[in-house]
PDB file of C-alpha atoms in Angstrom:
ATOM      1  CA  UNK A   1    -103.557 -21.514  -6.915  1.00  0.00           C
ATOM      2  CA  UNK A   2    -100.862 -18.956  -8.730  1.00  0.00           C
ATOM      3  CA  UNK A   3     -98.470 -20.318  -5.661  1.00  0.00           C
ATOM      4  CA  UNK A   4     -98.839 -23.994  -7.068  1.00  0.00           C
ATOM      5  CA  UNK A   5     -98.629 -23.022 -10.620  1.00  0.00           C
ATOM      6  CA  UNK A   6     -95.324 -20.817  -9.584  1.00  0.00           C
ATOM      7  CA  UNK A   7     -93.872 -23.524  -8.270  1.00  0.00           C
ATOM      8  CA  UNK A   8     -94.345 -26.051 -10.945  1.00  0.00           C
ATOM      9  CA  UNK A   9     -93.121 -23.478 -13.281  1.00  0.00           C
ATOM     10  CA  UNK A  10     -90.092 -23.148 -11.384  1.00  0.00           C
ATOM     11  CA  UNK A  11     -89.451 -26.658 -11.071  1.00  0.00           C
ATOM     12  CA  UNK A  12     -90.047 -27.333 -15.045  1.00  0.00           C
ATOM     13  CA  UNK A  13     -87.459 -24.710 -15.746  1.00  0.00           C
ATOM     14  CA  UNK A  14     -85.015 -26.012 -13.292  1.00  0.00           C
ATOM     15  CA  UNK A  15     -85.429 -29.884 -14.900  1.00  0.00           C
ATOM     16  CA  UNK A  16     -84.891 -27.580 -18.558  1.00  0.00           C
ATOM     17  CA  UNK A  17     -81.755 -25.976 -17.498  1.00  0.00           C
ATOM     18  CA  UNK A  18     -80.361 -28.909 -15.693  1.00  0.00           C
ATOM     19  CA  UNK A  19     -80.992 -30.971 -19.122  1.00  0.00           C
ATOM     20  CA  UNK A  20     -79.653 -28.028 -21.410  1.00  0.00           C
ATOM     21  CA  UNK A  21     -76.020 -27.283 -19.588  1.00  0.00           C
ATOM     22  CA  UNK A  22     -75.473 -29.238 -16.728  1.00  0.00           C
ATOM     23  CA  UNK A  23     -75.498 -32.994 -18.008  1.00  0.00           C
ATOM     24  CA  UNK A  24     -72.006 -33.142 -19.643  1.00  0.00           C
ATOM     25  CA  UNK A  25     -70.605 -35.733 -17.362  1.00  0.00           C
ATOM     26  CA  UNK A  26     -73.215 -37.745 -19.532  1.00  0.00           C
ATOM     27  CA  UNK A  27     -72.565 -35.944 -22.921  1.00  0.00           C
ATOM     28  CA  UNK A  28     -69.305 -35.970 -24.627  1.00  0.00           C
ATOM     29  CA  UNK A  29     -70.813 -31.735 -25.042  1.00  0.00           C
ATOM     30  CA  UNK A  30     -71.994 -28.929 -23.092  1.00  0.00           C
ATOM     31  CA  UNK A  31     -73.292 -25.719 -24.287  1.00  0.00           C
ATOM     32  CA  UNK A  32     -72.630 -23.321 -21.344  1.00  0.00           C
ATOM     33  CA  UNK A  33     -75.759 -21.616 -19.672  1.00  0.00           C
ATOM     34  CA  UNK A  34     -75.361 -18.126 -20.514  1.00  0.00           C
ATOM     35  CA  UNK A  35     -73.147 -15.814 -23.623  1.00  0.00           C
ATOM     36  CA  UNK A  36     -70.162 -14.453 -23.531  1.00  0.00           C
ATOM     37  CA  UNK A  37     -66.767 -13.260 -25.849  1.00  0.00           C
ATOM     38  CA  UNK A  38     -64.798 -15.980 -27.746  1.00  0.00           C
ATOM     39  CA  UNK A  39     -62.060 -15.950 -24.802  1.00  0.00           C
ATOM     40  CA  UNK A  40     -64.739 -15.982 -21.947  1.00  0.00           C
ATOM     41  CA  UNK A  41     -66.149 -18.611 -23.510  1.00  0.00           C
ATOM     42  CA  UNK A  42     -63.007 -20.420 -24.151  1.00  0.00           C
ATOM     43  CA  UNK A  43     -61.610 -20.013 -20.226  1.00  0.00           C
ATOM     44  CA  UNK A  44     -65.789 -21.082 -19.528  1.00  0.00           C
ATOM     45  CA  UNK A  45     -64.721 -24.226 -21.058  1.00  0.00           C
ATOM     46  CA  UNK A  46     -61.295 -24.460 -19.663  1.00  0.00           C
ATOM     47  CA  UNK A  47     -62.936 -24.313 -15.896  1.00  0.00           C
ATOM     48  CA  UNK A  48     -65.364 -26.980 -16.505  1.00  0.00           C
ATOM     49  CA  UNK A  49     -61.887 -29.281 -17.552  1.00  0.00           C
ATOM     50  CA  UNK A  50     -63.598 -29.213 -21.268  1.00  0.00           C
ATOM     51  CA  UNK A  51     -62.372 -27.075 -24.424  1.00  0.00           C
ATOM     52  CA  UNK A  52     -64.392 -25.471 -26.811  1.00  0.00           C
ATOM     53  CA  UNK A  53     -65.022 -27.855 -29.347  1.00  0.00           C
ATOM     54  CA  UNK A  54     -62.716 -29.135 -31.997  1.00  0.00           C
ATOM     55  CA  UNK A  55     -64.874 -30.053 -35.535  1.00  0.00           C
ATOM     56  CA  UNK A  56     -63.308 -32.070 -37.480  1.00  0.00           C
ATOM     57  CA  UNK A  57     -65.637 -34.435 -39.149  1.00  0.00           C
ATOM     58  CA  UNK A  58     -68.917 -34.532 -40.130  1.00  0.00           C
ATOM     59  CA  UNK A  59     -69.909 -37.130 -37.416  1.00  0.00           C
ATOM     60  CA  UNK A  60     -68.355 -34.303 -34.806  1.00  0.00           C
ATOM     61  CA  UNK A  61     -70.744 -31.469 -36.502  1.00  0.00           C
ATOM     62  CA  UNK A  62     -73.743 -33.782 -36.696  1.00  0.00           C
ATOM     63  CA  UNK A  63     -73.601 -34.644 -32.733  1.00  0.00           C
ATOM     64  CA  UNK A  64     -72.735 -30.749 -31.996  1.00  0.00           C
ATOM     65  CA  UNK A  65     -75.952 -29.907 -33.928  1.00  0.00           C
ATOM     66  CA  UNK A  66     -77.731 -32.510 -31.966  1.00  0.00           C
ATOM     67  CA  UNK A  67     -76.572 -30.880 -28.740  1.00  0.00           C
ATOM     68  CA  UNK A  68     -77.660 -27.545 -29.679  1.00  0.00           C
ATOM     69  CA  UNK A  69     -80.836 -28.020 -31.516  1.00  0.00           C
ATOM     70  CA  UNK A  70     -82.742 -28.248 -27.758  1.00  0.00           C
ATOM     71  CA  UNK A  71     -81.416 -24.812 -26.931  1.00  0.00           C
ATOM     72  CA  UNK A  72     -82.000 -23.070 -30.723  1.00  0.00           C
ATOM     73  CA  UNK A  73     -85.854 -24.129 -30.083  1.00  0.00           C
ATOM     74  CA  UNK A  74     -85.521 -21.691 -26.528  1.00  0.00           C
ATOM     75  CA  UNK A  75     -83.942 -19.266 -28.271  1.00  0.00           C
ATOM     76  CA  UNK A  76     -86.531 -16.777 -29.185  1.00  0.00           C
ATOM     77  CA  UNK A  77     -84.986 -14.671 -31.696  1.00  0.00           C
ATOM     78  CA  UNK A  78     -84.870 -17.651 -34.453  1.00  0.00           C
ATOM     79  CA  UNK A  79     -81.165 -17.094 -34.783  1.00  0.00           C
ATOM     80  CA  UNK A  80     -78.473 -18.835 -32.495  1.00  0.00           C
ATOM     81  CA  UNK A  81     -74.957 -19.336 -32.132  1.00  0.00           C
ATOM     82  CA  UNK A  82     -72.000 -21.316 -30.719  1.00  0.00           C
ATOM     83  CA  UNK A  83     -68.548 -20.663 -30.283  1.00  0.00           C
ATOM     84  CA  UNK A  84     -65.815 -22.927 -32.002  1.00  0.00           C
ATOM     85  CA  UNK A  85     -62.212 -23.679 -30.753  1.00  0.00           C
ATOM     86  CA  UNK A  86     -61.376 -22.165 -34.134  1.00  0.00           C
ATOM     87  CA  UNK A  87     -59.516 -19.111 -34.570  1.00  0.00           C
ATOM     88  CA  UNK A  88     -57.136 -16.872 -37.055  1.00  0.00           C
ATOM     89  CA  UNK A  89     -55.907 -14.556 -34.440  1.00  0.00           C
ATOM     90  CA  UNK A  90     -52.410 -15.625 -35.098  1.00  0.00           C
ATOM     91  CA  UNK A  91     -52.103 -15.641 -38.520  1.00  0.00           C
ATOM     92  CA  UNK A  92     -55.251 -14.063 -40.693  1.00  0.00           C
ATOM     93  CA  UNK A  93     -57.146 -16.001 -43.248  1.00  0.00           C
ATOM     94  CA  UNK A  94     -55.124 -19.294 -41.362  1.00  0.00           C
ATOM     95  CA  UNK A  95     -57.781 -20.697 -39.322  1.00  0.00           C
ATOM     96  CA  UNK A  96     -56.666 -23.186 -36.652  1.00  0.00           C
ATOM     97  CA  UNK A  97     -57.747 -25.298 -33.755  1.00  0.00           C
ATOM     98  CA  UNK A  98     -57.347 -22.975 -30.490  1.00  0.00           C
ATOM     99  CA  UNK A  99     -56.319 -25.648 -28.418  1.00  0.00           C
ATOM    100  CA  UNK A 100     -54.129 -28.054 -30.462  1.00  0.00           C
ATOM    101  CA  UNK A 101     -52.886 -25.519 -33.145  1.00  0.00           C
ATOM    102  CA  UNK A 102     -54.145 -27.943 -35.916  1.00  0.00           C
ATOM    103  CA  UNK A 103     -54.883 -26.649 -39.132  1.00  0.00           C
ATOM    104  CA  UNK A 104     -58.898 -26.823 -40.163  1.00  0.00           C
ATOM    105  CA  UNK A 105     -58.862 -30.238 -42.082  1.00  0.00           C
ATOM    106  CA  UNK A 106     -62.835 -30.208 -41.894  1.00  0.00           C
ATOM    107  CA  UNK A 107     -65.121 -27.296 -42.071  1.00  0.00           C
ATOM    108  CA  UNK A 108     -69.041 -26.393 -43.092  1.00  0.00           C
ATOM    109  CA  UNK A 109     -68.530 -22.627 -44.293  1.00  0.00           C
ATOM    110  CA  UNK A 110     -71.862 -20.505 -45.221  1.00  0.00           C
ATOM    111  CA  UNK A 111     -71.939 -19.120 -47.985  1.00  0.00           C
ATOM    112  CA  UNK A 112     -69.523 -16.368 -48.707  1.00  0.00           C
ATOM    113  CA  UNK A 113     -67.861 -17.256 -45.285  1.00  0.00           C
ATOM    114  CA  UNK A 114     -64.946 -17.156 -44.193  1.00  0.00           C
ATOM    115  CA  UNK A 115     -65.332 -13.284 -44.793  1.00  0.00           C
ATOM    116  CA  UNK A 116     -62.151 -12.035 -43.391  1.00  0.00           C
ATOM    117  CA  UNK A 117     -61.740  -8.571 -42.195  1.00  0.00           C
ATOM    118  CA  UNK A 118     -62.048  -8.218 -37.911  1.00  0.00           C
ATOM    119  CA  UNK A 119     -63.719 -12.071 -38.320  1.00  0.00           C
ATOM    120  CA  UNK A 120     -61.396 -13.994 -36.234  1.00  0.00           C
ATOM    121  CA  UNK A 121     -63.662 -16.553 -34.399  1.00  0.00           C
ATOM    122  CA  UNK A 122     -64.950 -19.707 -35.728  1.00  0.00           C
ATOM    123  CA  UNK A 123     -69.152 -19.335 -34.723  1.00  0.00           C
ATOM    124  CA  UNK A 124     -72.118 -22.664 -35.648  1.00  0.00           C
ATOM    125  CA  UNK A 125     -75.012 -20.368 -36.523  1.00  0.00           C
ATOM    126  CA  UNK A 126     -78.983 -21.572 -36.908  1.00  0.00           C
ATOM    127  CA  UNK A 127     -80.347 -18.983 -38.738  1.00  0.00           C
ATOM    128  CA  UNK A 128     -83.058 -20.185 -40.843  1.00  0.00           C
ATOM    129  CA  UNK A 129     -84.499 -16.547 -41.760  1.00  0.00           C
ATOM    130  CA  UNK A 130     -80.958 -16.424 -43.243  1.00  0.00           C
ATOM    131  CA  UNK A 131     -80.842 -19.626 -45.089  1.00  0.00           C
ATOM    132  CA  UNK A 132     -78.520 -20.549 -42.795  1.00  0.00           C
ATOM    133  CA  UNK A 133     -78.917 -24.270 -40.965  1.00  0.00           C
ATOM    134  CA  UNK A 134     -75.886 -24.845 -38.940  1.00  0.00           C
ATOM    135  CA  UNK A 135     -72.897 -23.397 -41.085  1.00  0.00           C
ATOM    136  CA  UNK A 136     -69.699 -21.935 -40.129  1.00  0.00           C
ATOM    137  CA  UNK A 137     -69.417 -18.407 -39.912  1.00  0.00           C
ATOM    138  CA  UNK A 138     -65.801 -16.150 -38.880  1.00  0.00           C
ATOM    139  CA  UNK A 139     -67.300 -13.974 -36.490  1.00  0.00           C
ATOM    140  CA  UNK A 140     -66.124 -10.626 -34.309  1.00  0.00           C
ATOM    141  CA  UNK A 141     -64.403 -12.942 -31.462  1.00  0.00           C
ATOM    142  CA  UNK A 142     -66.114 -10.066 -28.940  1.00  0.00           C
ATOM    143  CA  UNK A 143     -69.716 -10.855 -30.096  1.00  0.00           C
ATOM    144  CA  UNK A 144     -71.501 -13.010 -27.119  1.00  0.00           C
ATOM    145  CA  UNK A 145     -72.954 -15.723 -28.127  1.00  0.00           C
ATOM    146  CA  UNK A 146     -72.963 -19.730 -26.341  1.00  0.00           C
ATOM    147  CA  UNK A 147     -70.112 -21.918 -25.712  1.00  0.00           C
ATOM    148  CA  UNK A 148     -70.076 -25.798 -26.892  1.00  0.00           C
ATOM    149  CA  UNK A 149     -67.616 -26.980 -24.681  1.00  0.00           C
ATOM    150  CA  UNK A 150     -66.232 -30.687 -25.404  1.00  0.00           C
ATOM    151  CA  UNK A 151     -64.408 -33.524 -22.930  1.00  0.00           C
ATOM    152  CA  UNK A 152     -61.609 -34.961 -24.336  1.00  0.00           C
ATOM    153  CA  UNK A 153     -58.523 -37.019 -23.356  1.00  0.00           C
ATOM    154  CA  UNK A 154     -56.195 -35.402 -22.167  1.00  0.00           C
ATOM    155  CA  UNK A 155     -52.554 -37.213 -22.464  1.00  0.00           C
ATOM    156  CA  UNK A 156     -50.380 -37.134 -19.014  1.00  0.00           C
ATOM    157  CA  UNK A 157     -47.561 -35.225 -19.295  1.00  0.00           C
ATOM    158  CA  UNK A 158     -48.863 -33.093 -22.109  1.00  0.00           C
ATOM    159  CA  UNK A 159     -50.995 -29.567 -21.624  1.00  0.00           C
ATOM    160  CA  UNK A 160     -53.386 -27.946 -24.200  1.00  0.00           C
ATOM    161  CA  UNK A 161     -52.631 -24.164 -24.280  1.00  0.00           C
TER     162      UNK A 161
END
């Protein structure tokens, strides 16, 4: 009996994880399966042929959120986190697109945020114990936390650093 139920648990889980991060030929977004650093997470993106995503609209944030409500409900600890292509590592307090060098035209800041100081790394936190439902938040860029990679077009000729 505990052999049936194990394998129907196993197979559930597998349909789960297969829905969660492995579906973004279908999905203009993928939120990678496991945490890591800004950079890991960045080169995680980078070997799928994605980029961590680039927010700048509110239709963009709205369809991110969608894509990473499913996994927020999983995550236990009632606070979770995704990485941004978003970055002031090159200049501080000048917050840019990693992979285009655009300025940030668009952003949803928490309260208070960006804070500055070692924050270099552009994070979408759910944190409702917080008061915080999907804001922006300059982060440590070595804190793990999940990737939302993005396709986009890429132009012939032309490479994304």
């Amino acid at each position: 009996m505990f052999g049936a139920i194990s394998n129907f648990l196993k197979i559930v889980l597998i349909v789960i994880f297969y829905q969660l991060c492995c579906t973004h030929a279908q999905s203009k977004y993928q939120i990678a399966p496991y945490e890591s650093n800004w950079f890991e997470a960045s080169e995680y993106c980078h070997r799928m042929g994605m980029r961590l995503a680039i927010v700048d609209s509110e239709e963009k944030h709205n369809a991110i959120v969608k894509e990473a409500k499913p996994a927020a409900k999983l995550h236990s600890s009632g606070f979770f986190g995704v990485w941004l292509g978003a970055t002031d590592l090159a200049r501080s307090d000048n917050f840019i697109w990693h992979n285009t060098g655009a300025r940030l035209r668009y952003a949803r800041w928490g309260e208070g945020e960006p804070s500055g100081g070692d924050d270099h790394c552009v994070v979408l936190y759910y944190w409702p114990k917080q008061g915080s439902s999907w804001a922006w938040y300059d982060a440590p860029c070595c804190t793990e936390l999940y990737a939302i990679c993005e396709n986009y077009e890429k132009t012939a000729g032309i490479q994304e650093f």
